[in-house]
Amino acid sequence: MSTVIEQPVEARLVAATPRMQHIPATLLYDGRDPFAVHMTFPAQATLEGVEVCWTFARELLAAGLECAEGHGDVRVRPYGYDRTELEFRAPEGTAVVHLHSAEVRRFLDATGELVPVGREHLAVDLDRDLAELMRDAC
């Protein structure tokens, strides 16, 4: 059984120009890192021409469907009737994208089937993680 869920999504980049640009993105969840989700933008969708991946809490993404959440580099909030807004802040600037809320819910439902919410701690292998840390420290 796979421990990874990968879902392509269509993001609408909110820019200073009136027309929003559609860009491809991917939501990824790995059951071996059960608290986190990853959102990746391909190189052609970024100003630097390199793939960009943001990692943030699955709980933040879920909570942001209902109300504004986040106080750091990633913020999530409902936008209108059927969209979710994600704001990514970096020293280089801020990017804001809109996703269809139904796509976000479908992704979160799939992650919940893999690792149920509230049971993430059972999916963490602390002995393996500690062994990796010790190996990397040498």
Short mmCIF file of N, CA and C in Angstrom, two decimals:
data_model
loop_
_atom_site.label_atom_id
_atom_site.label_comp_id
_atom_site.label_asym_id
_atom_site.label_seq_id
_atom_site.Cartn_x
_atom_site.Cartn_y
_atom_site.Cartn_z
N MET A 1 0.83 -1.18 0.00
CA MET A 1 0.00 0.00 0.00
C MET A 1 0.88 1.25 0.00
N SER A 2 0.57 2.18 -0.88
CA SER A 2 1.34 3.41 -0.99
C SER A 2 1.08 4.30 0.23
N THR A 3 2.13 4.98 0.64
CA THR A 3 1.98 5.92 1.76
C THR A 3 1.99 7.36 1.28
N VAL A 4 1.92 7.56 -0.05
CA VAL A 4 2.00 8.90 -0.61
C VAL A 4 0.74 9.20 -1.42
N ILE A 5 0.20 10.38 -1.22
CA ILE A 5 -0.94 10.88 -2.00
C ILE A 5 -0.45 12.11 -2.73
N GLU A 6 -0.59 12.09 -4.05
CA GLU A 6 -0.16 13.20 -4.88
C GLU A 6 -1.33 13.61 -5.75
N GLN A 7 -1.71 14.87 -5.68
CA GLN A 7 -2.88 15.35 -6.42
C GLN A 7 -2.54 16.63 -7.18
N PRO A 8 -2.59 16.58 -8.50
CA PRO A 8 -2.41 17.82 -9.26
C PRO A 8 -3.60 18.75 -9.03
N VAL A 9 -3.33 20.04 -8.94
CA VAL A 9 -4.38 21.04 -8.77
C VAL A 9 -4.10 22.21 -9.71
N GLU A 10 -5.14 22.92 -10.05
CA GLU A 10 -4.98 24.13 -10.85
C GLU A 10 -5.04 25.32 -9.91
N ALA A 11 -3.96 26.05 -9.83
CA ALA A 11 -3.90 27.22 -8.97
C ALA A 11 -4.06 28.46 -9.83
N ARG A 12 -4.76 29.43 -9.29
CA ARG A 12 -4.90 30.72 -9.97
C ARG A 12 -4.02 31.70 -9.23
N LEU A 13 -3.01 32.20 -9.91
CA LEU A 13 -2.08 33.13 -9.32
C LEU A 13 -2.71 34.51 -9.27
N VAL A 14 -2.79 35.08 -8.07
CA VAL A 14 -3.33 36.42 -7.89
C VAL A 14 -2.18 37.39 -8.09
N ALA A 15 -2.32 38.26 -9.07
CA ALA A 15 -1.25 39.20 -9.40
C ALA A 15 -1.81 40.62 -9.47
N ALA A 16 -0.92 41.56 -9.68
CA ALA A 16 -1.33 42.95 -9.77
C ALA A 16 -2.17 43.21 -11.03
N THR A 17 -2.00 42.38 -12.05
CA THR A 17 -2.79 42.54 -13.27
C THR A 17 -4.19 42.00 -13.02
N PRO A 18 -5.19 42.54 -13.72
CA PRO A 18 -6.56 42.11 -13.46
C PRO A 18 -6.84 40.65 -13.79
N ARG A 19 -6.13 40.09 -14.74
CA ARG A 19 -6.37 38.70 -15.14
C ARG A 19 -5.49 37.76 -14.31
N MET A 20 -6.11 36.75 -13.72
CA MET A 20 -5.36 35.80 -12.92
C MET A 20 -4.84 34.68 -13.82
N GLN A 21 -3.59 34.35 -13.65
CA GLN A 21 -2.93 33.32 -14.44
C GLN A 21 -3.13 31.95 -13.79
N HIS A 22 -3.50 30.94 -14.59
CA HIS A 22 -3.60 29.58 -14.08
C HIS A 22 -2.22 28.93 -14.15
N ILE A 23 -1.84 28.30 -13.06
CA ILE A 23 -0.55 27.61 -13.03
C ILE A 23 -0.77 26.22 -12.45
N PRO A 24 -0.01 25.24 -12.93
CA PRO A 24 -0.13 23.90 -12.36
C PRO A 24 0.57 23.85 -11.01
N ALA A 25 0.07 23.02 -10.14
CA ALA A 25 0.69 22.80 -8.84
C ALA A 25 0.34 21.39 -8.40
N THR A 26 1.01 20.90 -7.40
CA THR A 26 0.75 19.56 -6.88
C THR A 26 0.69 19.60 -5.37
N LEU A 27 -0.36 19.01 -4.82
CA LEU A 27 -0.44 18.79 -3.38
C LEU A 27 0.07 17.38 -3.12
N LEU A 28 0.92 17.23 -2.11
CA LEU A 28 1.50 15.93 -1.80
C LEU A 28 1.43 15.69 -0.30
N TYR A 29 1.12 14.45 0.04
CA TYR A 29 1.08 14.03 1.44
C TYR A 29 1.78 12.69 1.54
N ASP A 30 2.69 12.58 2.49
CA ASP A 30 3.43 11.33 2.72
C ASP A 30 3.09 10.86 4.12
N GLY A 31 2.49 9.69 4.22
CA GLY A 31 2.09 9.14 5.50
C GLY A 31 3.24 8.94 6.47
N ARG A 32 4.47 8.92 5.96
CA ARG A 32 5.63 8.80 6.85
C ARG A 32 5.96 10.12 7.54
N ASP A 33 5.36 11.22 7.04
CA ASP A 33 5.49 12.56 7.65
C ASP A 33 4.07 13.07 7.82
N PRO A 34 3.32 12.47 8.76
CA PRO A 34 1.86 12.61 8.78
C PRO A 34 1.30 13.97 9.15
N PHE A 35 2.10 14.85 9.67
CA PHE A 35 1.59 16.16 10.06
C PHE A 35 1.70 17.19 8.93
N ALA A 36 2.45 16.89 7.88
CA ALA A 36 2.79 17.87 6.86
C ALA A 36 2.12 17.59 5.52
N VAL A 37 1.88 18.66 4.77
CA VAL A 37 1.52 18.57 3.36
C VAL A 37 2.53 19.42 2.60
N HIS A 38 2.68 19.13 1.33
CA HIS A 38 3.62 19.85 0.48
C HIS A 38 2.86 20.37 -0.73
N MET A 39 3.15 21.59 -1.13
CA MET A 39 2.59 22.13 -2.35
C MET A 39 3.76 22.54 -3.23
N THR A 40 3.81 21.94 -4.42
CA THR A 40 4.93 22.16 -5.32
C THR A 40 4.47 22.89 -6.57
N PHE A 41 5.27 23.87 -6.97
CA PHE A 41 5.04 24.62 -8.20
C PHE A 41 6.19 24.30 -9.14
N PRO A 42 5.90 23.93 -10.39
CA PRO A 42 6.97 23.58 -11.33
C PRO A 42 7.79 24.80 -11.73
N ALA A 43 8.98 24.54 -12.25
CA ALA A 43 9.91 25.61 -12.60
C ALA A 43 9.29 26.65 -13.52
N GLN A 44 8.51 26.22 -14.50
CA GLN A 44 7.94 27.18 -15.47
C GLN A 44 6.92 28.12 -14.83
N ALA A 45 6.47 27.81 -13.61
CA ALA A 45 5.48 28.65 -12.93
C ALA A 45 6.11 29.62 -11.93
N THR A 46 7.44 29.61 -11.83
CA THR A 46 8.10 30.46 -10.83
C THR A 46 8.97 31.53 -11.50
N LEU A 47 9.18 32.62 -10.81
CA LEU A 47 9.99 33.71 -11.36
C LEU A 47 11.46 33.30 -11.52
N GLU A 48 11.95 32.43 -10.62
CA GLU A 48 13.35 32.03 -10.66
C GLU A 48 13.61 30.91 -11.66
N GLY A 49 12.55 30.29 -12.17
CA GLY A 49 12.73 29.19 -13.11
C GLY A 49 13.18 27.90 -12.46
N VAL A 50 12.91 27.74 -11.17
CA VAL A 50 13.23 26.50 -10.46
C VAL A 50 11.98 26.02 -9.73
N GLU A 51 11.86 24.72 -9.55
CA GLU A 51 10.73 24.17 -8.81
C GLU A 51 10.73 24.71 -7.38
N VAL A 52 9.56 25.06 -6.89
CA VAL A 52 9.43 25.58 -5.53
C VAL A 52 8.45 24.68 -4.78
N CYS A 53 8.85 24.27 -3.57
CA CYS A 53 7.99 23.42 -2.74
C CYS A 53 7.82 24.08 -1.37
N TRP A 54 6.57 24.22 -0.96
CA TRP A 54 6.25 24.73 0.36
C TRP A 54 5.73 23.57 1.21
N THR A 55 6.17 23.51 2.45
CA THR A 55 5.72 22.48 3.38
C THR A 55 5.04 23.18 4.55
N PHE A 56 3.86 22.68 4.90
CA PHE A 56 3.11 23.28 6.00
C PHE A 56 2.19 22.22 6.60
N ALA A 57 1.55 22.55 7.69
CA ALA A 57 0.75 21.58 8.44
C ALA A 57 -0.54 21.21 7.72
N ARG A 58 -0.84 19.93 7.72
CA ARG A 58 -2.12 19.47 7.18
C ARG A 58 -3.26 20.13 7.94
N GLU A 59 -3.09 20.29 9.24
CA GLU A 59 -4.10 20.93 10.08
C GLU A 59 -4.36 22.38 9.64
N LEU A 60 -3.31 23.09 9.21
CA LEU A 60 -3.46 24.46 8.72
C LEU A 60 -4.32 24.49 7.46
N LEU A 61 -4.05 23.58 6.53
CA LEU A 61 -4.82 23.53 5.29
C LEU A 61 -6.29 23.23 5.58
N ALA A 62 -6.55 22.29 6.46
CA ALA A 62 -7.93 21.93 6.80
C ALA A 62 -8.65 23.09 7.50
N ALA A 63 -8.00 23.71 8.46
CA ALA A 63 -8.63 24.81 9.19
C ALA A 63 -8.87 26.01 8.28
N GLY A 64 -7.98 26.24 7.33
CA GLY A 64 -8.09 27.37 6.43
C GLY A 64 -9.25 27.27 5.46
N LEU A 65 -9.86 26.10 5.34
CA LEU A 65 -11.07 25.96 4.52
C LEU A 65 -12.25 26.68 5.16
N GLU A 66 -12.21 26.80 6.49
CA GLU A 66 -13.35 27.36 7.23
C GLU A 66 -13.16 28.81 7.65
N CYS A 67 -11.91 29.18 8.01
CA CYS A 67 -11.65 30.55 8.43
C CYS A 67 -10.17 30.85 8.23
N ALA A 68 -9.80 32.12 8.31
CA ALA A 68 -8.41 32.52 8.10
C ALA A 68 -7.52 31.89 9.16
N GLU A 69 -6.44 31.25 8.71
CA GLU A 69 -5.49 30.59 9.61
C GLU A 69 -4.07 30.87 9.15
N GLY A 70 -3.15 30.83 10.09
CA GLY A 70 -1.74 30.99 9.80
C GLY A 70 -1.23 32.35 10.22
N HIS A 71 -0.01 32.35 10.76
CA HIS A 71 0.60 33.59 11.22
C HIS A 71 2.03 33.72 10.73
N GLY A 72 2.51 32.77 9.98
CA GLY A 72 3.90 32.79 9.52
C GLY A 72 4.01 32.91 8.03
N ASP A 73 4.82 32.05 7.45
CA ASP A 73 5.11 32.10 6.02
C ASP A 73 3.96 31.60 5.16
N VAL A 74 3.08 30.78 5.73
CA VAL A 74 1.94 30.24 4.97
C VAL A 74 0.65 30.60 5.69
N ARG A 75 -0.27 31.17 4.94
CA ARG A 75 -1.59 31.53 5.48
C ARG A 75 -2.65 30.97 4.54
N VAL A 76 -3.74 30.50 5.12
CA VAL A 76 -4.81 29.87 4.34
C VAL A 76 -6.13 30.46 4.80
N ARG A 77 -7.02 30.74 3.84
CA ARG A 77 -8.34 31.28 4.19
C ARG A 77 -9.34 31.00 3.07
N PRO A 78 -10.62 30.96 3.43
CA PRO A 78 -11.64 30.81 2.40
C PRO A 78 -11.65 32.07 1.52
N TYR A 79 -12.00 31.87 0.26
CA TYR A 79 -12.12 33.01 -0.65
C TYR A 79 -13.38 32.81 -1.48
N GLY A 80 -14.38 33.60 -1.20
CA GLY A 80 -15.63 33.46 -1.94
C GLY A 80 -16.34 32.16 -1.62
N TYR A 81 -17.17 31.76 -2.53
CA TYR A 81 -18.02 30.58 -2.32
C TYR A 81 -17.27 29.26 -2.46
N ASP A 82 -16.38 29.16 -3.44
CA ASP A 82 -15.81 27.84 -3.76
C ASP A 82 -14.30 27.83 -3.90
N ARG A 83 -13.63 28.79 -3.32
CA ARG A 83 -12.17 28.84 -3.45
C ARG A 83 -11.50 28.95 -2.08
N THR A 84 -10.27 28.50 -2.06
CA THR A 84 -9.42 28.63 -0.88
C THR A 84 -8.18 29.39 -1.31
N GLU A 85 -7.80 30.38 -0.51
CA GLU A 85 -6.64 31.21 -0.83
C GLU A 85 -5.46 30.79 0.03
N LEU A 86 -4.33 30.57 -0.62
CA LEU A 86 -3.09 30.28 0.09
C LEU A 86 -2.11 31.41 -0.20
N GLU A 87 -1.52 31.92 0.86
CA GLU A 87 -0.54 33.01 0.75
C GLU A 87 0.80 32.49 1.25
N PHE A 88 1.81 32.62 0.39
CA PHE A 88 3.15 32.16 0.72
C PHE A 88 4.07 33.37 0.80
N ARG A 89 4.73 33.53 1.95
CA ARG A 89 5.61 34.68 2.16
C ARG A 89 7.06 34.22 2.27
N ALA A 90 7.92 34.90 1.52
CA ALA A 90 9.35 34.61 1.54
C ALA A 90 10.08 35.95 1.47
N PRO A 91 11.38 35.97 1.77
CA PRO A 91 12.13 37.22 1.66
C PRO A 91 12.05 37.84 0.27
N GLU A 92 11.90 36.99 -0.76
CA GLU A 92 11.83 37.49 -2.14
C GLU A 92 10.50 38.14 -2.47
N GLY A 93 9.47 37.85 -1.67
CA GLY A 93 8.17 38.43 -1.93
C GLY A 93 7.05 37.52 -1.48
N THR A 94 5.83 37.88 -1.83
CA THR A 94 4.64 37.14 -1.44
C THR A 94 3.92 36.64 -2.68
N ALA A 95 3.47 35.39 -2.64
CA ALA A 95 2.66 34.83 -3.72
C ALA A 95 1.32 34.42 -3.12
N VAL A 96 0.26 34.70 -3.85
CA VAL A 96 -1.09 34.33 -3.43
C VAL A 96 -1.71 33.51 -4.55
N VAL A 97 -2.24 32.35 -4.19
CA VAL A 97 -2.91 31.49 -5.17
C VAL A 97 -4.28 31.09 -4.65
N HIS A 98 -5.19 30.84 -5.58
CA HIS A 98 -6.53 30.34 -5.25
C HIS A 98 -6.64 28.92 -5.78
N LEU A 99 -7.23 28.05 -4.97
CA LEU A 99 -7.52 26.67 -5.37
C LEU A 99 -9.02 26.46 -5.23
N HIS A 100 -9.55 25.52 -6.00
CA HIS A 100 -10.94 25.13 -5.80
C HIS A 100 -11.02 24.41 -4.45
N SER A 101 -11.91 24.85 -3.59
CA SER A 101 -12.04 24.24 -2.27
C SER A 101 -12.39 22.76 -2.36
N ALA A 102 -13.15 22.38 -3.38
CA ALA A 102 -13.51 20.96 -3.54
C ALA A 102 -12.27 20.11 -3.77
N GLU A 103 -11.28 20.64 -4.52
CA GLU A 103 -10.03 19.89 -4.73
C GLU A 103 -9.26 19.74 -3.42
N VAL A 104 -9.25 20.80 -2.63
CA VAL A 104 -8.56 20.74 -1.34
C VAL A 104 -9.24 19.73 -0.43
N ARG A 105 -10.56 19.76 -0.38
CA ARG A 105 -11.30 18.79 0.45
C ARG A 105 -11.05 17.35 0.00
N ARG A 106 -11.06 17.13 -1.31
CA ARG A 106 -10.81 15.78 -1.84
C ARG A 106 -9.42 15.30 -1.42
N PHE A 107 -8.44 16.18 -1.51
CA PHE A 107 -7.08 15.85 -1.09
C PHE A 107 -7.04 15.52 0.40
N LEU A 108 -7.65 16.37 1.22
CA LEU A 108 -7.64 16.15 2.67
C LEU A 108 -8.39 14.87 3.04
N ASP A 109 -9.48 14.57 2.34
CA ASP A 109 -10.21 13.31 2.59
C ASP A 109 -9.31 12.11 2.32
N ALA A 110 -8.54 12.18 1.23
CA ALA A 110 -7.64 11.08 0.89
C ALA A 110 -6.54 10.93 1.93
N THR A 111 -6.02 12.06 2.44
CA THR A 111 -4.98 11.97 3.46
C THR A 111 -5.55 11.39 4.75
N GLY A 112 -6.80 11.73 5.04
CA GLY A 112 -7.45 11.20 6.24
C GLY A 112 -7.70 9.71 6.17
N GLU A 113 -7.89 9.19 4.96
CA GLU A 113 -8.04 7.74 4.81
C GLU A 113 -6.70 7.05 5.03
N LEU A 114 -5.62 7.70 4.62
CA LEU A 114 -4.29 7.12 4.80
C LEU A 114 -3.85 7.20 6.26
N VAL A 115 -3.96 8.39 6.84
CA VAL A 115 -3.63 8.60 8.26
C VAL A 115 -4.76 9.45 8.84
N PRO A 116 -5.63 8.84 9.63
CA PRO A 116 -6.75 9.60 10.20
C PRO A 116 -6.28 10.78 11.06
N VAL A 117 -7.02 11.87 10.95
CA VAL A 117 -6.72 13.06 11.75
C VAL A 117 -6.82 12.69 13.23
N GLY A 118 -5.85 13.10 14.00
CA GLY A 118 -5.80 12.78 15.42
C GLY A 118 -5.01 11.51 15.72
N ARG A 119 -4.64 10.78 14.66
CA ARG A 119 -3.87 9.55 14.85
C ARG A 119 -2.49 9.62 14.18
N GLU A 120 -2.10 10.84 13.85
CA GLU A 120 -0.81 11.04 13.17
C GLU A 120 0.34 10.49 14.00
N HIS A 121 0.27 10.66 15.31
CA HIS A 121 1.37 10.22 16.17
C HIS A 121 1.63 8.72 16.05
N LEU A 122 0.62 7.95 15.66
CA LEU A 122 0.79 6.50 15.51
C LEU A 122 1.57 6.15 14.24
N ALA A 123 1.60 7.08 13.28
CA ALA A 123 2.30 6.83 12.02
C ALA A 123 3.76 7.25 12.06
N VAL A 124 4.17 7.89 13.14
CA VAL A 124 5.55 8.36 13.27
C VAL A 124 6.39 7.25 13.89
N ASP A 125 7.50 6.92 13.23
CA ASP A 125 8.43 5.92 13.74
C ASP A 125 9.59 6.65 14.39
N LEU A 126 9.46 6.93 15.69
CA LEU A 126 10.46 7.72 16.39
C LEU A 126 11.82 7.03 16.41
N ASP A 127 11.84 5.72 16.53
CA ASP A 127 13.12 5.01 16.54
C ASP A 127 13.85 5.18 15.21
N ARG A 128 13.12 5.05 14.10
CA ARG A 128 13.73 5.23 12.78
C ARG A 128 14.22 6.67 12.61
N ASP A 129 13.38 7.63 12.99
CA ASP A 129 13.75 9.04 12.85
C ASP A 129 14.98 9.39 13.69
N LEU A 130 15.04 8.87 14.90
CA LEU A 130 16.20 9.12 15.76
C LEU A 130 17.45 8.48 15.17
N ALA A 131 17.33 7.25 14.64
CA ALA A 131 18.47 6.59 14.01
C ALA A 131 18.98 7.40 12.82
N GLU A 132 18.06 7.97 12.01
CA GLU A 132 18.47 8.80 10.88
C GLU A 132 19.19 10.05 11.35
N LEU A 133 18.68 10.67 12.41
CA LEU A 133 19.34 11.87 12.95
C LEU A 133 20.74 11.55 13.44
N MET A 134 20.88 10.42 14.12
CA MET A 134 22.18 10.03 14.66
C MET A 134 23.14 9.71 13.51
N ARG A 135 22.66 9.05 12.46
CA ARG A 135 23.49 8.71 11.31
C ARG A 135 23.95 9.99 10.62
N ASP A 136 23.05 10.95 10.45
CA ASP A 136 23.39 12.19 9.78
C ASP A 136 24.34 13.06 10.60
N ALA A 137 24.34 12.88 11.92
CA ALA A 137 25.19 13.68 12.79
C ALA A 137 26.65 13.24 12.72
N CYS A 138 26.88 12.03 12.26
CA CYS A 138 28.27 11.50 12.20
C CYS A 138 29.02 12.00 11.00
#
